[in-house]
XYZ file of C-alpha atoms in Angstrom:
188
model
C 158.222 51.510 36.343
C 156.919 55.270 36.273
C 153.597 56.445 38.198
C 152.110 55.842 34.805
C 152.603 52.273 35.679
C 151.767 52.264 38.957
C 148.097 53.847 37.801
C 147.733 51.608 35.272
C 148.200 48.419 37.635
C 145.404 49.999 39.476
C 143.347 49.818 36.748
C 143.416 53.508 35.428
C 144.407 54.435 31.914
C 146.404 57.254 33.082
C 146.588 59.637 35.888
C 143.543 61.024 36.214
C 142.914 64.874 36.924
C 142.835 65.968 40.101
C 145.058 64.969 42.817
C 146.857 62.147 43.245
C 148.945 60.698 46.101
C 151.267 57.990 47.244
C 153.675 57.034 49.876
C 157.366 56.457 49.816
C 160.479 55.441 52.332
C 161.678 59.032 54.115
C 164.662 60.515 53.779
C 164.796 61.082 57.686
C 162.465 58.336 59.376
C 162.085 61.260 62.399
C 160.293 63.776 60.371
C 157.400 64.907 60.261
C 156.443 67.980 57.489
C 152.862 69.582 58.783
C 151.545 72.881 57.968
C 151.542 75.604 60.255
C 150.362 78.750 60.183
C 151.448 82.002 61.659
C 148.747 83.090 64.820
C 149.312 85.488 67.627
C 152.812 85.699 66.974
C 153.570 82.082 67.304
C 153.195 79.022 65.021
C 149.997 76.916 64.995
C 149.160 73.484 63.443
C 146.751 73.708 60.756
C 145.383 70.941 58.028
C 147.333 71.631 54.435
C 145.389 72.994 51.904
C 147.332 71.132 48.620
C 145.643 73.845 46.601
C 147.298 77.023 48.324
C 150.099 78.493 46.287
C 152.397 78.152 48.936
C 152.339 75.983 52.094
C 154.300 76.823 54.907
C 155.224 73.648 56.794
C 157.408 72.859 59.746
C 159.454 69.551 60.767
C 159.378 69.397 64.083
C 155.779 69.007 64.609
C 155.886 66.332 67.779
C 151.624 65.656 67.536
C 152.321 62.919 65.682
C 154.668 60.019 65.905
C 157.224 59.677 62.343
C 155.906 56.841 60.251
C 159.333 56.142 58.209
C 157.360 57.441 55.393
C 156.643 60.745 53.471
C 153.484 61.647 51.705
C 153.168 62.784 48.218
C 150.743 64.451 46.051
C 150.669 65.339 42.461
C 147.839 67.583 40.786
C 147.430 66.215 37.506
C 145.834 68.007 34.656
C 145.806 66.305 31.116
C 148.259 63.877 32.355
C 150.238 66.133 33.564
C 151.446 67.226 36.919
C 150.726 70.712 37.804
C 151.557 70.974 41.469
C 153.642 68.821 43.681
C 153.606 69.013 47.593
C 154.891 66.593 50.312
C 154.032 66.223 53.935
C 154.340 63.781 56.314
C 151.724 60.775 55.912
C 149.543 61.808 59.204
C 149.077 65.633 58.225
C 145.640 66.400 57.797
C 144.848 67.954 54.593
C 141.654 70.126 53.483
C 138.936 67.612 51.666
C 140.405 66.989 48.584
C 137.922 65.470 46.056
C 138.496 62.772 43.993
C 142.098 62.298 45.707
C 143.699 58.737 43.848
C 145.956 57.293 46.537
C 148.364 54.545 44.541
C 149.167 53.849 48.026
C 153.234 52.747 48.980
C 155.648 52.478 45.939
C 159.235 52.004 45.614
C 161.098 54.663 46.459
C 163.519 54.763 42.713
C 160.044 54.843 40.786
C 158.861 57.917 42.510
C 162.182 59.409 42.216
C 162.845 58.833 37.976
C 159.278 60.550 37.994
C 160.075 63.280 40.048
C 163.454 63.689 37.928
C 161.484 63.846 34.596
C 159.579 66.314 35.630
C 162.617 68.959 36.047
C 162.891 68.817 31.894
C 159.077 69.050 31.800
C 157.806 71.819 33.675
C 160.027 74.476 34.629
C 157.395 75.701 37.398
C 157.529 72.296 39.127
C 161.445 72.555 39.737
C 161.604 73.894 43.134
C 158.415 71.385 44.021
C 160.850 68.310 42.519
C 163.808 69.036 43.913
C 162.406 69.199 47.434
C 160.243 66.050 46.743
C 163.454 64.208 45.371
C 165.188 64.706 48.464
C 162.467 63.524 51.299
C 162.804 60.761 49.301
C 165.093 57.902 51.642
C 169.147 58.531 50.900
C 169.909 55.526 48.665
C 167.728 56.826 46.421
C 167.319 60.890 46.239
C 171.349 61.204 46.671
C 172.262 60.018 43.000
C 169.900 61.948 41.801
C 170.376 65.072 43.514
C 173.972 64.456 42.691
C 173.035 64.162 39.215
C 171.469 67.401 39.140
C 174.637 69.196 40.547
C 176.826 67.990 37.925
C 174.439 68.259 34.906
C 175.950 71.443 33.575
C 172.737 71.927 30.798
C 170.541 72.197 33.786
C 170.082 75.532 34.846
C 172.564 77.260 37.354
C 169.793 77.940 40.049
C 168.148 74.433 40.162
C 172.129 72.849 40.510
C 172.751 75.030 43.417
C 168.703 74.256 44.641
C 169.922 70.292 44.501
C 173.141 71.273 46.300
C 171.135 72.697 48.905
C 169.001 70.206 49.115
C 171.577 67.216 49.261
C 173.628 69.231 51.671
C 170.569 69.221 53.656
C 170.065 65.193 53.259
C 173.212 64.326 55.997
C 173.325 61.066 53.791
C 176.710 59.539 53.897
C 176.760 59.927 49.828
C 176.277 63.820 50.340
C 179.179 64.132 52.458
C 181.795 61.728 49.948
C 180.314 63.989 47.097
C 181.473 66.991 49.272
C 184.658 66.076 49.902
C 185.270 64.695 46.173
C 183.987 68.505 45.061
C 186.325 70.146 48.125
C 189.310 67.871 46.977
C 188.754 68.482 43.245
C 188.848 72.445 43.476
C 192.025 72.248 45.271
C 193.432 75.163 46.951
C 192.932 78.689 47.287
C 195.301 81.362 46.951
């Protein structure tokens, strides 16, 4: 079942335009991704604003107690995502209008979503990846995994899914590791 589906069980013919958000099982239940800003030399909460280019976030932000949960949101333009940003569910974010929340779905729906996006939109890569992998282990491993070994991908999002599943500290990221270490054999 894609988000498609998801919207459409809420009664919406597709995704509508604008933002759109839902919830999924974390990667790390301790985390918490906020935005920060940089203030008098040192790093100060701030609410996200979804439509800033960038967002600089931090994951050790202690206001707020981990839900077991991450927070995503899609901007959606003809159907189609344009942006992708995730933060932790409590983060305050600047007044978004018209923001659709499809509320808590299953974690493998948001990642096949996520994953079809990569052949999509080429400017949403980076967003994906790092979307896939909040995503909770069981889930955002075989994919990330997937991406590392899909040689018609490009070079830099493999090694960006490497990164990011070295990152996870899911048991599956470490057997992958030592099934690539064992593989390449040794060095002379």
């Amino acid at each position: 079942m894609s988000l498609l589906a998801v919207a459409a069980a809420l009664g919406l013919v597709s995704l509508p335009d604008g933002w759109v958000t839902w919830r999924v099982a974390a990667q790390d239940p301790t985390t918490n991704w906020c935005c920060v800003t940089w203030s008098a030399g040192g790093l100060v909460e701030k609410a996200c604003e979804l439509d800033n280019k960038h967002l600089s976030v931090r994951s050790d932000d202690e206001r707020f107690q981990p839900t077991g949960e991450m927070q995503l949101y899609a901007r959606i333009l003809d159907g189609a995502p344009q942006k992708l940003r995730v933060l932790s569910p409590q983060c305050p974010i600047e007044p978004v209008a018209d923001l659709k929340d499809l509320g808590r779905i299953e974690t493998s729906m948001s990642v096949d979503w996520l994953g079809e996006q990569l052949t999509r939109n080429d400017s949403l890569t980076s967003d994906a990846i790092i979307a896939i992998s909040a995503h909770e282990a069981s889930t955002a491993a075989p994919m990330l995994i997937d991406m590392i070994t899909n040689r018609s991908l490009p070079q830099d999002t493999r090694k960006e899914a490497l990164r990011w599943l070295i990152l996870s500290k899911s048991d599956e990221a470490f057997r992958f590791m030592d099934r690539l270490f064992a593989d390449s054999g040794p060095t002379q």
